[in-house]
Coordinates of N, CA, C and O in Angstrom, one line a residue:
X15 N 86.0 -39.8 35.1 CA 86.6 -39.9 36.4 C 87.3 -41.2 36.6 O 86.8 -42.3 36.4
X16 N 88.6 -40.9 37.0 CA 88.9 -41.8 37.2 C 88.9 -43.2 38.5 O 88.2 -43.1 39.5
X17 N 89.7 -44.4 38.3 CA 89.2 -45.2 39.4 C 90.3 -45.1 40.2 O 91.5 -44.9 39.9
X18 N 89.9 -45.1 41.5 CA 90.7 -45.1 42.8 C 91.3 -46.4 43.7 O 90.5 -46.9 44.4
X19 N 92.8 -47.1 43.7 CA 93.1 -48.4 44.1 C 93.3 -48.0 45.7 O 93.9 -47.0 46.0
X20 N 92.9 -48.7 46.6 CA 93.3 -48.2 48.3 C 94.2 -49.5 48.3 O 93.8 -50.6 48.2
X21 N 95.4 -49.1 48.5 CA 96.6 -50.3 49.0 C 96.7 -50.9 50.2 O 97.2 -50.3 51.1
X22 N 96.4 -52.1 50.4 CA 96.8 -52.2 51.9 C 97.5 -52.1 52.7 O 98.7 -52.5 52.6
X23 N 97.2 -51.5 53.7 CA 98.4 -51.8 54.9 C 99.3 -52.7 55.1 O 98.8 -53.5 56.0
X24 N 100.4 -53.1 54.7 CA 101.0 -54.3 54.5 C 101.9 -54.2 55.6 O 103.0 -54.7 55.4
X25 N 101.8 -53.6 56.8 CA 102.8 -53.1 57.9 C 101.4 -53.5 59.0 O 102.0 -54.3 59.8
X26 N 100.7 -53.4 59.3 CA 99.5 -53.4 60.3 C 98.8 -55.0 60.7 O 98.8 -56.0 59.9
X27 N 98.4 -55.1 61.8 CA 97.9 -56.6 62.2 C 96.8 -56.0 62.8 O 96.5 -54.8 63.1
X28 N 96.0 -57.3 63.0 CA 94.5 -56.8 63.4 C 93.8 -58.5 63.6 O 93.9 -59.5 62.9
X29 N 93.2 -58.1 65.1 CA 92.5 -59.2 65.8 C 91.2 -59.7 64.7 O 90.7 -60.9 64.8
X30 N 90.9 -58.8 63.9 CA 89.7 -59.5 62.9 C 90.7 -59.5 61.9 O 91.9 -59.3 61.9
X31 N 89.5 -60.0 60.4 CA 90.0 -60.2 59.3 C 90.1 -58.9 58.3 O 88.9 -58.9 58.2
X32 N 90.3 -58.3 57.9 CA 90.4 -56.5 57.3 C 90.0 -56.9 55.5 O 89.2 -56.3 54.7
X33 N 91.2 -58.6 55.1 CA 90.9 -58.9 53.6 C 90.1 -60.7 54.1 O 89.5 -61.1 55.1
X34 N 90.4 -61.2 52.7 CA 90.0 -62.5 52.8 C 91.3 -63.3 53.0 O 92.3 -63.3 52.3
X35 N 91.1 -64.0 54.2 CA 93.0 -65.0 54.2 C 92.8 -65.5 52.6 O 92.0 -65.7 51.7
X36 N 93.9 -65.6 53.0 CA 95.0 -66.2 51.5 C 95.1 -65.4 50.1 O 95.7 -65.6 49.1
X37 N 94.2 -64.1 50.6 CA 94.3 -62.8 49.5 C 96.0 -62.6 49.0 O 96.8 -62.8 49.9
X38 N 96.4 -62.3 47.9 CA 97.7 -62.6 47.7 C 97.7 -60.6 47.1 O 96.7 -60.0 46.8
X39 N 98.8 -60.2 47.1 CA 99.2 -58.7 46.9 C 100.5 -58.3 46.4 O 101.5 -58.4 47.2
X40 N 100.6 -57.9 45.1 CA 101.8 -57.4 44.6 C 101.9 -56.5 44.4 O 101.0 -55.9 43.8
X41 N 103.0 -55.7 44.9 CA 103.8 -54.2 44.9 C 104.2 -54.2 43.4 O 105.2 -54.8 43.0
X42 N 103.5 -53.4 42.7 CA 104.2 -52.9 41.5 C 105.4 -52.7 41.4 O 106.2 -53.3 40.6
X43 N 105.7 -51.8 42.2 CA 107.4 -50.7 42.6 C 108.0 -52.1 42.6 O 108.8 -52.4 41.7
X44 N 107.7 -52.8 43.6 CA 109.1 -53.6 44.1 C 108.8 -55.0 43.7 O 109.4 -55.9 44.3
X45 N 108.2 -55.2 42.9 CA 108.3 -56.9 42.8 C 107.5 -57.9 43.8 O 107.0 -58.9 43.4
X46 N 107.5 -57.4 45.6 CA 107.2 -58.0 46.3 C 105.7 -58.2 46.4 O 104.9 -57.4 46.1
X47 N 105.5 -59.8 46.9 CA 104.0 -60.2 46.9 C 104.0 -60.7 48.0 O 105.0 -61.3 48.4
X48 N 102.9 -60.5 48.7 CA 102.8 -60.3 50.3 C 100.9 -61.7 50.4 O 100.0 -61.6 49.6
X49 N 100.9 -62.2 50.9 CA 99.8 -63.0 51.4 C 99.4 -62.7 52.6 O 100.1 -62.8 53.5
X50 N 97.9 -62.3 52.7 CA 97.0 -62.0 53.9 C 97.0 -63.5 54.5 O 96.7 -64.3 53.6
X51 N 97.2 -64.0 55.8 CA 97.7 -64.9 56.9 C 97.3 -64.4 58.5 O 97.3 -63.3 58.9
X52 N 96.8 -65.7 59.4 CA 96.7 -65.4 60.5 C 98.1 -66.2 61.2 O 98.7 -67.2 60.9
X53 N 98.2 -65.3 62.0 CA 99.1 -66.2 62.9 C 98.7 -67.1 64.1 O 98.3 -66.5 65.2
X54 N 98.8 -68.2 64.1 CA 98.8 -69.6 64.1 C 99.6 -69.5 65.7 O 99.3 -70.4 66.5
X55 N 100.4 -68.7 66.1 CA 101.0 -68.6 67.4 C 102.0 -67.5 67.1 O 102.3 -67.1 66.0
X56 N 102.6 -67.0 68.5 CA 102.9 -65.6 68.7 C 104.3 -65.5 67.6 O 104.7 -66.6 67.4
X57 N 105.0 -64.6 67.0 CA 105.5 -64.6 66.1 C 106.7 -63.2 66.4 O 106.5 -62.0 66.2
X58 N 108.2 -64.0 67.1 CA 108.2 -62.4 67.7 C 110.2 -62.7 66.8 O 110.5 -63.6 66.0
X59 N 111.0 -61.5 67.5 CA 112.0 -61.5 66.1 C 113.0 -61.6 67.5 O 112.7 -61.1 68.6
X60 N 114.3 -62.6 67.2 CA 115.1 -62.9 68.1 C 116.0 -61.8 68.7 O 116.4 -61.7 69.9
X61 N 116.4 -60.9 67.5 CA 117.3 -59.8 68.1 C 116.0 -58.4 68.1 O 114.8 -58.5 67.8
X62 N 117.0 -57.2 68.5 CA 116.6 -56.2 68.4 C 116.4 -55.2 66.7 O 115.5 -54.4 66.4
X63 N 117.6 -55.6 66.0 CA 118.1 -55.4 65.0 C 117.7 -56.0 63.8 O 118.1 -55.6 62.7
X64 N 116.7 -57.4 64.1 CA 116.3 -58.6 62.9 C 115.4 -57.6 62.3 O 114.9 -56.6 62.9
X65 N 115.1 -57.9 60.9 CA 113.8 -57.3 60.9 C 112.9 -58.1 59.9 O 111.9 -57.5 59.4
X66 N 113.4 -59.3 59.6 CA 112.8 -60.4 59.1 C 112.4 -62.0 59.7 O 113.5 -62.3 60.2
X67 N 112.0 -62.5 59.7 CA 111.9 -63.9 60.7 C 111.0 -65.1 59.6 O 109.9 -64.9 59.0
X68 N 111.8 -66.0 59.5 CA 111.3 -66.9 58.6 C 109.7 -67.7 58.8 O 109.7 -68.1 60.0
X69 N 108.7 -68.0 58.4 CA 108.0 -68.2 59.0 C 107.2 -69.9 58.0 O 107.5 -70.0 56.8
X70 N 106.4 -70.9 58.7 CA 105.8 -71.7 57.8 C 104.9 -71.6 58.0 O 104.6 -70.9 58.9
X71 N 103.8 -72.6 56.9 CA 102.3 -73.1 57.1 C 102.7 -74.0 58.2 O 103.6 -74.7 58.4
X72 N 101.3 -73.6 59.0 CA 100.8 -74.3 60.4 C 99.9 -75.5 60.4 O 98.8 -75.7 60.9
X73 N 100.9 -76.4 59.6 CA 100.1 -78.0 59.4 C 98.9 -78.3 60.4 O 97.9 -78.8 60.0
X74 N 99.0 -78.0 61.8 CA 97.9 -78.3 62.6 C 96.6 -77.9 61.9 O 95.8 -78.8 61.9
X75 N 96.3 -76.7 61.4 CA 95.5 -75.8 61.6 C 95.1 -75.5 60.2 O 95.6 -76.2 59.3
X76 N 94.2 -74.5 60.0 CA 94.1 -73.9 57.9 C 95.0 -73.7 57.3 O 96.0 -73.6 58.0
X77 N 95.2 -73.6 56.2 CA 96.4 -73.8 55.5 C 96.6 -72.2 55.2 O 97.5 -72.1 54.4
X78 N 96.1 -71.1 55.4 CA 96.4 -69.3 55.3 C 96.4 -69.3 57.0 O 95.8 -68.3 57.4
X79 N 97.1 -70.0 58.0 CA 97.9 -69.7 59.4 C 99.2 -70.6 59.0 O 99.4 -71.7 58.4
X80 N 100.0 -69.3 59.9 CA 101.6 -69.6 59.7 C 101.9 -69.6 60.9 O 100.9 -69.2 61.7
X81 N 103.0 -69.9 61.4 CA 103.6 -70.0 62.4 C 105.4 -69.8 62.1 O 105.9 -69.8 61.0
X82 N 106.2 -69.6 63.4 CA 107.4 -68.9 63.3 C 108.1 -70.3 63.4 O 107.9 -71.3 64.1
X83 N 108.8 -70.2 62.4 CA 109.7 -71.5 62.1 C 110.9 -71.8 63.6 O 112.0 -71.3 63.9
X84 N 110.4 -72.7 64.0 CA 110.5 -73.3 65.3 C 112.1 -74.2 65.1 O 112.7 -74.1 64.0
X85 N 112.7 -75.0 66.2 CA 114.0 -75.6 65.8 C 113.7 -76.8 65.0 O 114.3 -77.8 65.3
X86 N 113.0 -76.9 64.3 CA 113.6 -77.9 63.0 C 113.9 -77.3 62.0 O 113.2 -76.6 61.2
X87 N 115.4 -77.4 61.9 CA 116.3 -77.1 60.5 C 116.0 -77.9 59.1 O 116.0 -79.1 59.1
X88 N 115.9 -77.2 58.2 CA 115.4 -77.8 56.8 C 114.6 -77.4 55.9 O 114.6 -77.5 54.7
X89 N 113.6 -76.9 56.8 CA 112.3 -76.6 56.3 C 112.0 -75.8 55.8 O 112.2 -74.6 56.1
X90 N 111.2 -76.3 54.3 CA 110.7 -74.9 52.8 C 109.6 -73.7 54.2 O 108.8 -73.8 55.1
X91 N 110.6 -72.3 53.6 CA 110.1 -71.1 54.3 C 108.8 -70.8 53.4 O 108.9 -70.9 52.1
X92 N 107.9 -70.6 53.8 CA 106.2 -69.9 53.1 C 106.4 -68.6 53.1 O 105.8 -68.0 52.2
X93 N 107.3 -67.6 54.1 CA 107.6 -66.4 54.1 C 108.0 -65.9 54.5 O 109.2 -66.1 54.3
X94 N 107.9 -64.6 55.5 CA 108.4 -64.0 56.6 C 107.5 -62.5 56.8 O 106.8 -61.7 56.1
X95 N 107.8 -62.6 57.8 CA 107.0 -61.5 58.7 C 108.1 -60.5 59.1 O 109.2 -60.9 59.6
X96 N 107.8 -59.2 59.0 CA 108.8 -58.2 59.2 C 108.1 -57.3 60.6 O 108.1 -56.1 60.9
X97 N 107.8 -58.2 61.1 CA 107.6 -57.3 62.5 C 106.8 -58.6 63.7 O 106.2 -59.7 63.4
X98 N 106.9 -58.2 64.7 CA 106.3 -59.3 66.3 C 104.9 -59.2 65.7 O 104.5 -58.1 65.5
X99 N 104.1 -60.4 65.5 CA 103.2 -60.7 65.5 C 102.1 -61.2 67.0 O 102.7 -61.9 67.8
X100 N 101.2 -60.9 67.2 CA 100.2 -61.3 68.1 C 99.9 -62.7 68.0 O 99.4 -62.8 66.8
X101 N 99.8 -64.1 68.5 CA 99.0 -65.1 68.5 C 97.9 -64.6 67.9 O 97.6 -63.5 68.3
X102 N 96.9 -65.5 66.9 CA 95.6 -64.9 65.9 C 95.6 -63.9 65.8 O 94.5 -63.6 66.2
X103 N 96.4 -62.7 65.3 CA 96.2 -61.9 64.4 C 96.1 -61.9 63.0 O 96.7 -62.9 62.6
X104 N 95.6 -61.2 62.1 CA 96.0 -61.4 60.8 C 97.1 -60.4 60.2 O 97.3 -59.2 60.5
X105 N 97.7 -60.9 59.5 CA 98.5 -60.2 58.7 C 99.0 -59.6 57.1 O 98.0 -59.2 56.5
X106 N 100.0 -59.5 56.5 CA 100.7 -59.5 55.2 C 102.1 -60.1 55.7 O 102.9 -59.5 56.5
X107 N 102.3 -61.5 54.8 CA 103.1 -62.3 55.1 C 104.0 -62.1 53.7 O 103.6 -62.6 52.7
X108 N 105.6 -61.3 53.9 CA 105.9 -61.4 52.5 C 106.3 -62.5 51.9 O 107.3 -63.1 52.3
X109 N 105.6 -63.1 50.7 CA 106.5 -64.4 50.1 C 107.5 -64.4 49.1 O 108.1 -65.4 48.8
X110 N 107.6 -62.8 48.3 CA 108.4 -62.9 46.9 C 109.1 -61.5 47.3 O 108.6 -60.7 48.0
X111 N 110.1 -61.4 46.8 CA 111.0 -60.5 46.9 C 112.2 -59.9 48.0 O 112.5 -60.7 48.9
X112 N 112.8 -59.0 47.9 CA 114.2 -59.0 48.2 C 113.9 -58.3 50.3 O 113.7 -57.2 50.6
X113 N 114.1 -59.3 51.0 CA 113.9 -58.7 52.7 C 115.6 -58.2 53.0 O 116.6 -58.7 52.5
X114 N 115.6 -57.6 53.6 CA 116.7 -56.8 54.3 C 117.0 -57.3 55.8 O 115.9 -57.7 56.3
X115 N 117.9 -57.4 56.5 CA 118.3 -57.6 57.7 C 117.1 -58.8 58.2 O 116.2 -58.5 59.0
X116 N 117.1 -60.2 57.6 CA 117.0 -61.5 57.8 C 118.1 -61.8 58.5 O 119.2 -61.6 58.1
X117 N 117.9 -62.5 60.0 CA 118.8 -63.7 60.4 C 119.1 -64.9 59.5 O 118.3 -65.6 58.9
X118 N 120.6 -64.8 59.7 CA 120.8 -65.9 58.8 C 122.6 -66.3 59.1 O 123.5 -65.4 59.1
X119 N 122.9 -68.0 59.5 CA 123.6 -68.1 60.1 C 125.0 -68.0 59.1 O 125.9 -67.6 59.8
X120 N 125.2 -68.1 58.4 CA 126.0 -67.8 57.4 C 126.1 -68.7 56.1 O 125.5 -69.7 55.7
X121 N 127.2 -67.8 55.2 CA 126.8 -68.4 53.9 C 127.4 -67.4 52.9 O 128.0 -66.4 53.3
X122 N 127.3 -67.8 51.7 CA 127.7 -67.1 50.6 C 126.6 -66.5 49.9 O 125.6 -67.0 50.1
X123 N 126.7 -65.2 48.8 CA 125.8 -65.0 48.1 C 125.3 -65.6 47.2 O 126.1 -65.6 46.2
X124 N 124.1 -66.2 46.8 CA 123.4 -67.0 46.3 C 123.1 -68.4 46.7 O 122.5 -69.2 46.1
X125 N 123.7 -68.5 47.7 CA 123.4 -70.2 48.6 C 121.6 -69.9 48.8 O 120.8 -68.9 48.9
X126 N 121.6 -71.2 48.6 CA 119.8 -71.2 48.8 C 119.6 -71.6 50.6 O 120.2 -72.3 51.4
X127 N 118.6 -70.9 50.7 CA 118.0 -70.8 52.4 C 117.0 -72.0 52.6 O 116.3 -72.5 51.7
X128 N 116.9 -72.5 54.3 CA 115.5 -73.4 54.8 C 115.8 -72.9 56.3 O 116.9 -72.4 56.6
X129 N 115.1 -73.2 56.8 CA 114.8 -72.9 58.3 C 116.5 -73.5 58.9 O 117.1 -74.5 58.6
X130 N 116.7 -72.6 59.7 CA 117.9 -73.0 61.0 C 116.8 -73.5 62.3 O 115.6 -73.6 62.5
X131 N 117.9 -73.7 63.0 CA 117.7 -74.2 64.5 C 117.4 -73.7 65.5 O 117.0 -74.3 66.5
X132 N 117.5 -72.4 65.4 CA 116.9 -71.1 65.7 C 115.6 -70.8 65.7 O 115.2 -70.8 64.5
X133 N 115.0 -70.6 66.1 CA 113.6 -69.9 66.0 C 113.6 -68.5 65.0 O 113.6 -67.4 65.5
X134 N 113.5 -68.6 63.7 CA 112.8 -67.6 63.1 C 114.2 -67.4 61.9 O 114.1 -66.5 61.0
X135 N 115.6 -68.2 62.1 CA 116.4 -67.5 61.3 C 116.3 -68.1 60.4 O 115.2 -68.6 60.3
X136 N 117.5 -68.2 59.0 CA 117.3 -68.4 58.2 C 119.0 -70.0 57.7 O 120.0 -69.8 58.4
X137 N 119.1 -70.7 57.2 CA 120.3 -71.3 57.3 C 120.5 -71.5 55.8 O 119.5 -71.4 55.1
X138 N 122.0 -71.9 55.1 CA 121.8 -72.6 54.2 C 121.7 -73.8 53.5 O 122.6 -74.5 53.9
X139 N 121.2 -74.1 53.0 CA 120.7 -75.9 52.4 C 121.7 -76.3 51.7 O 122.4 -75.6 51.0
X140 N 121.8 -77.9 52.1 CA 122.6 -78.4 51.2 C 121.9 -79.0 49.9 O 122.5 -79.3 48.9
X141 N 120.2 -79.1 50.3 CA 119.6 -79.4 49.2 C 119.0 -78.7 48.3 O 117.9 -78.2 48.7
X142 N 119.4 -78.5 46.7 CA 119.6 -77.5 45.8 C 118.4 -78.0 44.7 O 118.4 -77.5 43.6
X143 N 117.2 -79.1 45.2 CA 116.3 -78.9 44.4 C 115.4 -77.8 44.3 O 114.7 -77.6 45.3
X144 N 115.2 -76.9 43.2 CA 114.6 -76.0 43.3 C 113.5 -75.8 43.7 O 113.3 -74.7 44.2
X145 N 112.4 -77.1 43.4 CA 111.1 -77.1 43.6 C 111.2 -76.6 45.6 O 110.3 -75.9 46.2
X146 N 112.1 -77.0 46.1 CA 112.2 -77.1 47.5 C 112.8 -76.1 48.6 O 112.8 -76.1 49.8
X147 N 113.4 -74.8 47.1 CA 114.0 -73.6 47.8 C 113.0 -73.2 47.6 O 112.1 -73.8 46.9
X148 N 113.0 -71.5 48.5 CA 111.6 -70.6 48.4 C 112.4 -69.3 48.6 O 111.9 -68.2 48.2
X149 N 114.1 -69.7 49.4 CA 114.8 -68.3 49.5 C 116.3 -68.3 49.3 O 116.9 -69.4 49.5
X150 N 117.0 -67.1 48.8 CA 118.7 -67.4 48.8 C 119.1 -65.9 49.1 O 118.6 -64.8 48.9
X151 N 120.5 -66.6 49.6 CA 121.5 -65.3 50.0 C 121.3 -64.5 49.3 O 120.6 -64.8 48.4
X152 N 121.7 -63.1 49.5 CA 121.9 -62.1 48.3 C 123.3 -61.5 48.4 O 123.8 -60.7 47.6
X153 N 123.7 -62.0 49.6 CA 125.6 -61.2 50.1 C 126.0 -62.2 50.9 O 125.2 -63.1 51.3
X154 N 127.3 -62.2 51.2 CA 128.2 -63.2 51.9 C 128.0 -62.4 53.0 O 127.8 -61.2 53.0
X155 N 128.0 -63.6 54.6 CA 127.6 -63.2 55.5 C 128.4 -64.5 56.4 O 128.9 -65.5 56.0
X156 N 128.2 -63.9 57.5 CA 129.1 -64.8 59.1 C 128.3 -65.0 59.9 O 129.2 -64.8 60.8
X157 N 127.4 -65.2 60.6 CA 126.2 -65.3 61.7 C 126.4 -63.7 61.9 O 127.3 -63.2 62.6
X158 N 125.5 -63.0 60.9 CA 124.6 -62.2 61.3 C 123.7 -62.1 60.4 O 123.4 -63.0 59.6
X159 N 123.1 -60.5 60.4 CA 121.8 -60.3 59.8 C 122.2 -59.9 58.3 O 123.0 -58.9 58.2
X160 N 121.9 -60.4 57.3 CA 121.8 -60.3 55.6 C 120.7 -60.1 54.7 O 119.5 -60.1 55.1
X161 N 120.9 -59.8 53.5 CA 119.5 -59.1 53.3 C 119.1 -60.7 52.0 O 120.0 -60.9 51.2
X162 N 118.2 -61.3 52.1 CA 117.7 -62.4 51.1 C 117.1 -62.4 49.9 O 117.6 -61.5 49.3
X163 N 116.4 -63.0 49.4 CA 115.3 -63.3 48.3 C 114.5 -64.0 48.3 O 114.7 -65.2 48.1
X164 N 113.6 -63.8 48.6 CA 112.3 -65.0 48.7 C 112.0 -65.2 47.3 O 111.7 -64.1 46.7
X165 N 111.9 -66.5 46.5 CA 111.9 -66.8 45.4 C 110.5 -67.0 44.8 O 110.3 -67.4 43.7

């Protein structure tokens, strides 16, 4: 007989803990690896249309709570959350792989990304040390929504 894998809900939040924070999860299919995270403060998407929002570690606090990348421009992204998060919930925060309809103020394809001035979007960097990107364009874009790469 064989063995049975139960996948997580990688779409779902929850006032308790469901894994262990900092549990990390890779999608065979797609490449993407997702990190179990609480949220650190409420975590919501600026348009109607976004469906990615940049997110960091919540220096105050444990180092598996994120928070929504607030107006300081610059800053290495830890991930993004594809849906309005609750203050302390936990989550699946994606960190690797290709997000769709990310805010992102504009840019060319393959410019490397860090937090905008914006709450939650995405901007491009002028600083091209790798250790220090985490994401880059994947299409040329004008202030709107583009699809990225979390590295």
């Amino acid at each position: 007989m064989g063995m049975t894998f139960v996948y997580p809900a990688l779409t779902s939040e929850s006032s308790t803990a469901k894994q262990v924070p900092g549990a990390v999860y890779e999608d065979e299919k797609t490449g993407k690896v997702y990190k179990y995270v609480k949220a650190g403060a409420a975590i919501t998407m600026d348009t109607a249309s976004q469906l990615a929002c940049a997110l960091k570690v919540d220096e105050s606090q444990a180092t598996d709570n994120v928070v929504l990348m607030t107006t300081n421009a610059g800053e290495v992204i830890a991930g993004v959350s594809n849906s309005a998060i609750t203050s302390g919930d936990y989550f699946w925060m994606q960190t690797k792989g290709v997000v769709t309809d990310a805010a992102v103020s504009s840019g060319s394809a393959g410019d490397p990304l860090v937090s905008h001035t914006t709450n939650g979007m995405f901007a491009v960097s002028a600083n091209t040390d790798v250790g220090n990107i985490k994401a880059q364009l994947l299409e040329n874009v004008a202030s709107s929504l583009a699809d990225i790469e979390l590295l």
